[in-house]
CSV table of C-alpha atoms in Angstrom, one decimal:
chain,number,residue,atom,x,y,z
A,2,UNK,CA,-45.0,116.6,53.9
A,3,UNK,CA,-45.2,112.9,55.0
A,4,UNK,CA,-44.3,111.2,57.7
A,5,UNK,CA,-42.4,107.3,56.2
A,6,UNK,CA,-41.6,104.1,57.7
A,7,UNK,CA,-39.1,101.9,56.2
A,8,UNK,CA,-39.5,98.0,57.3
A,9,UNK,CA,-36.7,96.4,57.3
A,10,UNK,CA,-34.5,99.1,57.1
A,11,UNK,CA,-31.2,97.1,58.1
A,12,UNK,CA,-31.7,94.8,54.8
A,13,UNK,CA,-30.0,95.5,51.6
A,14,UNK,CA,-33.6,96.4,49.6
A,15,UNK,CA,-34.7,98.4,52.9
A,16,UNK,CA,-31.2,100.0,52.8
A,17,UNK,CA,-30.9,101.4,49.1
A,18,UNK,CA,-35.0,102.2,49.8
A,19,UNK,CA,-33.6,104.7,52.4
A,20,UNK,CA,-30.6,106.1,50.1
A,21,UNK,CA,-33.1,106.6,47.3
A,22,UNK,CA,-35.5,108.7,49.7
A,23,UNK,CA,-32.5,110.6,50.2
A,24,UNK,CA,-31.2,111.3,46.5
A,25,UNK,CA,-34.5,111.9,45.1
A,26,UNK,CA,-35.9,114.4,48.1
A,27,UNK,CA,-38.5,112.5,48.8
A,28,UNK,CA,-40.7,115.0,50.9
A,29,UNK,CA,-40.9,113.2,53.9
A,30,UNK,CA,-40.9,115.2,57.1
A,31,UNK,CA,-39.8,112.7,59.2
A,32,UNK,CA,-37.9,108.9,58.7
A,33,UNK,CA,-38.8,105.9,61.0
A,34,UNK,CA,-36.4,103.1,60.5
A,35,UNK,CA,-37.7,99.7,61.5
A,36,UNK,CA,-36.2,96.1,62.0
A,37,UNK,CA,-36.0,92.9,63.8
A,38,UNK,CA,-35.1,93.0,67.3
A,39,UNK,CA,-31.9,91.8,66.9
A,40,UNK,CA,-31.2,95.1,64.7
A,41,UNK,CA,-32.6,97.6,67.2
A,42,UNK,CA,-30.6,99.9,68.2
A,43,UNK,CA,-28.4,100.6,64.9
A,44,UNK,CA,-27.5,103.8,63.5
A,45,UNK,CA,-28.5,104.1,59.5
A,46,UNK,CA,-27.2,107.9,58.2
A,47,UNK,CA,-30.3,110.1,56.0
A,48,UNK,CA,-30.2,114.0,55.1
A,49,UNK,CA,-26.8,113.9,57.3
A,50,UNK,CA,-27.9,112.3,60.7
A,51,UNK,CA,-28.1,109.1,62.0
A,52,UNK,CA,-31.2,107.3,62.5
A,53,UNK,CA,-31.8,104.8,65.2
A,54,UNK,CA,-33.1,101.6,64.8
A,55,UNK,CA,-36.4,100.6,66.3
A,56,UNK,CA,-38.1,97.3,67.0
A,57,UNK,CA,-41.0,96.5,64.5
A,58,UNK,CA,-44.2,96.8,66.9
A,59,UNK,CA,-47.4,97.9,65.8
A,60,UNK,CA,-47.8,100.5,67.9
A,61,UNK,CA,-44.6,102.1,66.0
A,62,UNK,CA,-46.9,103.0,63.3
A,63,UNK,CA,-49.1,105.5,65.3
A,64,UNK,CA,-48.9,108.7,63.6
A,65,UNK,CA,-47.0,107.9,60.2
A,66,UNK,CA,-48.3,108.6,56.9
A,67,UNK,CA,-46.6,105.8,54.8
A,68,UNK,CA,-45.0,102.5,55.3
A,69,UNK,CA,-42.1,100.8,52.7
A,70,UNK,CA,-41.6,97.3,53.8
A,71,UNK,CA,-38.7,95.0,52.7
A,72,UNK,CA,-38.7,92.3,55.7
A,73,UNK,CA,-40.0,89.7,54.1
A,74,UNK,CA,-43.2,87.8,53.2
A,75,UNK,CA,-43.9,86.4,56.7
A,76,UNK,CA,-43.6,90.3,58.2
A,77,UNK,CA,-45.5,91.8,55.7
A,78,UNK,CA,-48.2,89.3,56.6
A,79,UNK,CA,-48.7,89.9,60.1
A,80,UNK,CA,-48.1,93.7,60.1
A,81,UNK,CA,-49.1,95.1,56.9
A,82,UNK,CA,-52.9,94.7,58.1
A,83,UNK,CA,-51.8,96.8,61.5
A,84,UNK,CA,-50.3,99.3,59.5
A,85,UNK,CA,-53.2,99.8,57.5
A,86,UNK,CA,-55.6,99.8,60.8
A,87,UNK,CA,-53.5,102.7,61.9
A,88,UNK,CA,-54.2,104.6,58.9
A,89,UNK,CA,-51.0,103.9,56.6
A,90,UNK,CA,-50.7,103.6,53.2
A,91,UNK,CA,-48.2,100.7,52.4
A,92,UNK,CA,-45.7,99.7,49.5
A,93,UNK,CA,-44.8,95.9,49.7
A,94,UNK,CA,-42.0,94.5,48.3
A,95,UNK,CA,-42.9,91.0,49.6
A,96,UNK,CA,-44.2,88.3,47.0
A,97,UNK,CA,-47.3,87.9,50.2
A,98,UNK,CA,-50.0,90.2,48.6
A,99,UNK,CA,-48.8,90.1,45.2
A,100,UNK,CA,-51.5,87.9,43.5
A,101,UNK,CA,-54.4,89.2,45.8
A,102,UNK,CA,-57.2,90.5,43.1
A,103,UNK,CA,-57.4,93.4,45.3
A,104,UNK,CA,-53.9,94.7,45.8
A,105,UNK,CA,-52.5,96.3,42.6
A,106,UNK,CA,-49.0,95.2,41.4
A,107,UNK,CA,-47.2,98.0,40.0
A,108,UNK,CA,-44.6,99.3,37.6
A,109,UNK,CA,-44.6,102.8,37.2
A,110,UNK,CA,-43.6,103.2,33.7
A,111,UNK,CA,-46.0,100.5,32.9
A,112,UNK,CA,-49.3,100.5,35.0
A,113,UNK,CA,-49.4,104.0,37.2
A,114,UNK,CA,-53.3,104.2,36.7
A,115,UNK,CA,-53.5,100.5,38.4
A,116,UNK,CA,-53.3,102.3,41.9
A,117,UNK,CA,-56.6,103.8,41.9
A,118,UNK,CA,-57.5,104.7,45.2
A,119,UNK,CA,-56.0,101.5,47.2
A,120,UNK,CA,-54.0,101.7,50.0
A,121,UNK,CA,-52.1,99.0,50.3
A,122,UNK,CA,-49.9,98.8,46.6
A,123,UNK,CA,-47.7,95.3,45.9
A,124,UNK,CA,-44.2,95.7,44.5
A,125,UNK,CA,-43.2,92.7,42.2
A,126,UNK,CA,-40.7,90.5,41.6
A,127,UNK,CA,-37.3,91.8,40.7
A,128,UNK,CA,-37.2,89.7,37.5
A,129,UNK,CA,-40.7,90.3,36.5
A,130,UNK,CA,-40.2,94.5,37.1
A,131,UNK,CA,-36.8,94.5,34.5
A,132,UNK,CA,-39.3,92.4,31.7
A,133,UNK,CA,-42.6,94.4,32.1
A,134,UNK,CA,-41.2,98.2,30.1
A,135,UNK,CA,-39.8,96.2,27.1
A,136,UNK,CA,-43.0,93.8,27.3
A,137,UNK,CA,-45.8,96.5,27.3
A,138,UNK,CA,-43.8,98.5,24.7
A,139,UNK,CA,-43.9,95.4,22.3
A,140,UNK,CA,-47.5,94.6,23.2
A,141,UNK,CA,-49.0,98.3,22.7
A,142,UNK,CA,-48.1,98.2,19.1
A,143,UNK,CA,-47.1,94.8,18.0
A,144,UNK,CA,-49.1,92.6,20.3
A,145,UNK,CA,-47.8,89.7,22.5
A,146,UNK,CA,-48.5,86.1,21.4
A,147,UNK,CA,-46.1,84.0,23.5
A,148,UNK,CA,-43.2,85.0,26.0
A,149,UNK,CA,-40.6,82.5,27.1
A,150,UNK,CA,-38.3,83.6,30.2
A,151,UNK,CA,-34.4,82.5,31.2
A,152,UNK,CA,-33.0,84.6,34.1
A,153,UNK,CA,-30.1,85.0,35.2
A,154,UNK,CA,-30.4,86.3,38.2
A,155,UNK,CA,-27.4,87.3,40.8
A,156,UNK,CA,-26.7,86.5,44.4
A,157,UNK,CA,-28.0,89.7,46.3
A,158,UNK,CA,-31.5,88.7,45.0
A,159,UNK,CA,-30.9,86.5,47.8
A,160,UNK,CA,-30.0,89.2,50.3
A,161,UNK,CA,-26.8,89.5,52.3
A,162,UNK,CA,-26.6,85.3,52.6
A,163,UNK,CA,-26.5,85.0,49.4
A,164,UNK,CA,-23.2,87.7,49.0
A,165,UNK,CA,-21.3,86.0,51.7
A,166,UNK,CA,-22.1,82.7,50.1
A,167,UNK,CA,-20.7,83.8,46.5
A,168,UNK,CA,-17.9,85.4,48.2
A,169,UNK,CA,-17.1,82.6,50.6
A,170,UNK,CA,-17.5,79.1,48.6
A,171,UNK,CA,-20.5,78.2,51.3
A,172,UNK,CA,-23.9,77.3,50.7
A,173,UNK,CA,-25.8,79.1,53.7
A,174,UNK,CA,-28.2,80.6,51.2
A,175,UNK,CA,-28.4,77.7,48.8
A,176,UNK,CA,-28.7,74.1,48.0
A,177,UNK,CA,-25.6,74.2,46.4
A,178,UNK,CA,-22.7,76.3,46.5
A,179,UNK,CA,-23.2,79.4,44.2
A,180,UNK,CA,-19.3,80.3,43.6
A,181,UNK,CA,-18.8,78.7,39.8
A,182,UNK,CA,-21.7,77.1,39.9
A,183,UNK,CA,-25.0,78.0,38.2
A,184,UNK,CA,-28.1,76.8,40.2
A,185,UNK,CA,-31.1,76.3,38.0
A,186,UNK,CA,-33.7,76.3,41.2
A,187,UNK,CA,-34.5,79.5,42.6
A,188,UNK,CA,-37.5,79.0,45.7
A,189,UNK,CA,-39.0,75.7,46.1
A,190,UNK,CA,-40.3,73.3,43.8
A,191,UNK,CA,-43.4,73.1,42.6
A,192,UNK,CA,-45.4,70.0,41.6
A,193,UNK,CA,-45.4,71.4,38.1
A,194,UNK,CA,-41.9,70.9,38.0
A,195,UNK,CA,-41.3,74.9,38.2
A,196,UNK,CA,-40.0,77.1,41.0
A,197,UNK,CA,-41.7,79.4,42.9
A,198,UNK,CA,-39.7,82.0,41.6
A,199,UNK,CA,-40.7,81.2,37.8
A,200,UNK,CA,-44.5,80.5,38.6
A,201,UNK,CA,-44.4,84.4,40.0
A,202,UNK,CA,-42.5,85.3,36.5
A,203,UNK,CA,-45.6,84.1,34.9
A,204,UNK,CA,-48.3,85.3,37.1
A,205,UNK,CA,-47.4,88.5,37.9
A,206,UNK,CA,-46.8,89.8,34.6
A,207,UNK,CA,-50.4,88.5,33.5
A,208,UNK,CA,-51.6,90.7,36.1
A,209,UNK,CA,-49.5,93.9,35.2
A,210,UNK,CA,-49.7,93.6,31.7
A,211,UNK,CA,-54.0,92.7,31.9
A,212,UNK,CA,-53.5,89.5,30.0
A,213,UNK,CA,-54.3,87.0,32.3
A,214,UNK,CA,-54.6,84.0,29.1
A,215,UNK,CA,-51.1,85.3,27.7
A,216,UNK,CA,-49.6,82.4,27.0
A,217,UNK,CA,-45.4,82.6,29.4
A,218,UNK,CA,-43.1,80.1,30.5
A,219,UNK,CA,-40.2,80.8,32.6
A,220,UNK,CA,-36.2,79.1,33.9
A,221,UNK,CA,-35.1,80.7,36.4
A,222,UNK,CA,-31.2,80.4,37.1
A,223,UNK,CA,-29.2,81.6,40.2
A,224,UNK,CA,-25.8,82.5,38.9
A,225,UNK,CA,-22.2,83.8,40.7
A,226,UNK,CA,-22.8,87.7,39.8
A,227,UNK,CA,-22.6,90.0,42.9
A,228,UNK,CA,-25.4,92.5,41.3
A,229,UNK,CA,-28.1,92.8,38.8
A,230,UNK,CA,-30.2,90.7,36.8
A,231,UNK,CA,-30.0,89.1,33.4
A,232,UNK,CA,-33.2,87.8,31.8
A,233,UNK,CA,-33.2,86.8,27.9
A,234,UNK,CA,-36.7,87.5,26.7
A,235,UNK,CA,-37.9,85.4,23.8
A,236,UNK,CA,-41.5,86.5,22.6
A,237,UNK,CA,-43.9,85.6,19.7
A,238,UNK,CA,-45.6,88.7,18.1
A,239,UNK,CA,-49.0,88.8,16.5
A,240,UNK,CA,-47.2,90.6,13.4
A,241,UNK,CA,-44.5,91.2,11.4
A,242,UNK,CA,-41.9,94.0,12.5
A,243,UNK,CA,-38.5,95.3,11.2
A,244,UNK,CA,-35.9,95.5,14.1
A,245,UNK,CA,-35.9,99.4,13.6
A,246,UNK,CA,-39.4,99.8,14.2
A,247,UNK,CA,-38.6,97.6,17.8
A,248,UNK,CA,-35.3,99.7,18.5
A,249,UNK,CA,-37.5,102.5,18.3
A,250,UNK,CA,-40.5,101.4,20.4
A,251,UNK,CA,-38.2,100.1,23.3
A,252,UNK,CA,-36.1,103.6,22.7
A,253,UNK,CA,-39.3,105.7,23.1
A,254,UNK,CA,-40.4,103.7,26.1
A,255,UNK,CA,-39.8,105.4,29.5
A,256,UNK,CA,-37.6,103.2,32.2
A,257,UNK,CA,-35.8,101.7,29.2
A,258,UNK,CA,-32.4,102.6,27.9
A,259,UNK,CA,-30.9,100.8,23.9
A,260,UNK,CA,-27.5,99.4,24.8
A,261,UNK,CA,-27.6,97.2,21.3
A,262,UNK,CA,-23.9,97.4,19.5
A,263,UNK,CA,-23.2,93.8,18.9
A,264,UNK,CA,-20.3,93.6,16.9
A,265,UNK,CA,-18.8,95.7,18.9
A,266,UNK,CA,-19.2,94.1,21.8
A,267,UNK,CA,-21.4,96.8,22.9
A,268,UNK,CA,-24.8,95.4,24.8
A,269,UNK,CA,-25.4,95.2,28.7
A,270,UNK,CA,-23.2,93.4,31.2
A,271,UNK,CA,-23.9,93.5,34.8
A,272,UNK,CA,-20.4,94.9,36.0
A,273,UNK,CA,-21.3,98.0,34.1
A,274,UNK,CA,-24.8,98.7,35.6
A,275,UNK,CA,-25.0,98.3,39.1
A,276,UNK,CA,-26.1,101.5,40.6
A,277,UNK,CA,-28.2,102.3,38.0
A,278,UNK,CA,-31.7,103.1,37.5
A,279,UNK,CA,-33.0,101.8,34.3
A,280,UNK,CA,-33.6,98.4,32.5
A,281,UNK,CA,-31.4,98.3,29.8
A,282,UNK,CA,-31.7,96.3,26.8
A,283,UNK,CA,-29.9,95.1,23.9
A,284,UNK,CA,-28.8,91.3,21.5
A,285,UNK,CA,-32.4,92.7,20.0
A,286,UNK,CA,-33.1,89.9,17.0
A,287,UNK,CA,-35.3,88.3,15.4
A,288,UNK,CA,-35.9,84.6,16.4
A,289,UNK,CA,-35.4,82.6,12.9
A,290,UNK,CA,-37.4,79.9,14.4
A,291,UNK,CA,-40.6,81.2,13.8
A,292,UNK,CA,-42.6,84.2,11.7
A,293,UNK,CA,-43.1,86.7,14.2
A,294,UNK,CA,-40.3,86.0,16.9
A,295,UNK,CA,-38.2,88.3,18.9
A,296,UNK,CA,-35.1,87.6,20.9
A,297,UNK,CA,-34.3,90.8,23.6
A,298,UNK,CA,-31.4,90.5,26.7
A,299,UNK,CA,-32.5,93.1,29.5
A,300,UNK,CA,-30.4,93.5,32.4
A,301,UNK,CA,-31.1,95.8,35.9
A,302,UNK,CA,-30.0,96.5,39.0
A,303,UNK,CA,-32.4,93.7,41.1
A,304,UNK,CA,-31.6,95.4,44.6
A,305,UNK,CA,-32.0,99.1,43.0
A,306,UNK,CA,-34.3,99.3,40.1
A,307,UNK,CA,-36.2,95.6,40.3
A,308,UNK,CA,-37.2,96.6,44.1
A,309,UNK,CA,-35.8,99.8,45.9
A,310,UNK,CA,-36.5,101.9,43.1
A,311,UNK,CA,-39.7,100.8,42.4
A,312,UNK,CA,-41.0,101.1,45.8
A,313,UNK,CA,-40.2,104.8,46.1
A,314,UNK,CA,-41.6,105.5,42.3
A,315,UNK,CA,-44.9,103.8,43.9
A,316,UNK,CA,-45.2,106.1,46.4
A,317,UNK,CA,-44.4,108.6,44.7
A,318,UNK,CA,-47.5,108.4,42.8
A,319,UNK,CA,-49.4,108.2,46.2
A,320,UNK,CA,-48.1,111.2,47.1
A,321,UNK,CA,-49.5,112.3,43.7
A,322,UNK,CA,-53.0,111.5,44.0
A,323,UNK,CA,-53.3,113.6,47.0
């Protein structure tokens, strides 16, 4: 058995982290919830009790096996490295580490053997996780040329803020107001011209795929959807394909579920999905524009699946290793 520490417990990620711990039996022997000072002192419920609360200090992780953070990249920063001076392994779902050549970034369906033997493991981006099952099922067999991103990404990317915002016409969270609005800026600006947000897109799934000179551009849009993620994937192939042969390879691929009945209005819509588990993909075509072209739509739950879920799959395979 284990002994876990959620960070940023209070949070929505940190939240459905807990609940997931719970419905999937993780074997932890004992739950340490963590937070801000200002949310010390609450009650979260797990396996029927109620859990208090504690301050984030570093001398909280004394004794602990494992440590899920979701606080944020500035957190992970300054405590990650305590955590792993006290012996802890750590899952990070903060963008901080994500890019460091010696901190794998993982998607379990896609790149489980990526952990090795480290300790600390980096959790992507909620975009890039939902792209990466349909992506490495496409490059295994037909090969990747050329991948072009637009998301559509909803409101609880941006934590609670960002629901109160879409559900109260403010702009605490945003530029701009979010309620029927779509904001093409999500992060700051780069001097390239792209977000933040899209310049992760691109970099991380280099790393997780292994292709670091694949050619990806990325939009990212912020739009007025409570829950889960859109992103249209557009991607040149290095050969020719019939659209059965891709049903089949996204159907066969683990994490991924076919949702692709067009004509009858059949394909995936966040306001069916939230709560669930897998990336789910569908408006599969070819792109007429060019010979080996492929046009997907993907759509997951970003709290659940593109972080939550991920982060317990991750240690999962720790837990594995042992």
């Amino acid at each position: 058995m284990t002994k876990v520490i959620v960070v940023g417990a209070t949070g929505l990620v940190g939240g459905s982290i807990l609940s997931i711990l719970e419905e999937r039996n993780f074997p932890a022997d004992e739950v340490k919830c963590l937070a801000s000072e200002r949310s010390a002192g609450k009650s979260l419920p797990f396996r029927g009790k109620d859990l208090e609360v504690r301050t984030l200090r570093s001398e909280e992780f004394q004794g602990y096996d494992l440590a899920l953070f979701a606080a944020g990249g500035a957190v992970s920063r300054d405590f990650i490295p305590l955590a792993l001076d006290a012996g802890l392994e750590v899952v990070d779902n903060s963008s901080y580490f994500r890019m460091d050549p010696s901190v794998p970034l993982v998607v379990p369906e896609v790149n489980p053997e990526a952990i090795g033997k480290a300790r600390l493991i980096a959790n992507p981006n909620c975009s890039t996780i939902q792209c990466m099952a349909p992506l490495f099922a496409l490059d295994r067999v037909l090969g990747l040329k050329r991948v072009v991103y637009s998301t559509y990404q909803s409101v609880s990317g941006s934590g609670v803020k960002g629901l109160e915002d879409l559900k109260e016409g403010t702009s605490h969270a945003y530029p701009h107001p979010i309620r029927d609005n779509l904001l093409p800026q999500i992060d700051d600006f780069l001097e390239s011209g792209y977000t933040k947000e899209e310049m992760k897109m691109v970099n991380e799934s280099r790393k997780i795929l292994s292709r670091p000179g694949l050619p990806i551009t990325a939009t990212a849009v912020r739009v007025p959807v409570p829950f889960c993620h859109g992103v249209s994937i557009n991607v040149e192939l290095q050969r020719d394909f019939d659209l059965e042969e891709v049903r089949d390879l996204l159907d066969s691929q683990e994490g991924l579920l076919v949702l692709d009945r067009p004509k009858e209005g059949i394909y995936p819509m966040p306001r069916d999905l939230v709560g669930t588990d897998e990336v789910y993909v569908g408006r599969i075509r070819r792109d007429l524009s060019v010979p080996y072209g492929l046009h997907l739509w993907t759509v997951a739950d970003n709290v659940r699946k593109g972080a939550a879920l991920n982060t317990v799959e991750i240690a999962e395979l720790l837990l594995q290793r042992k």
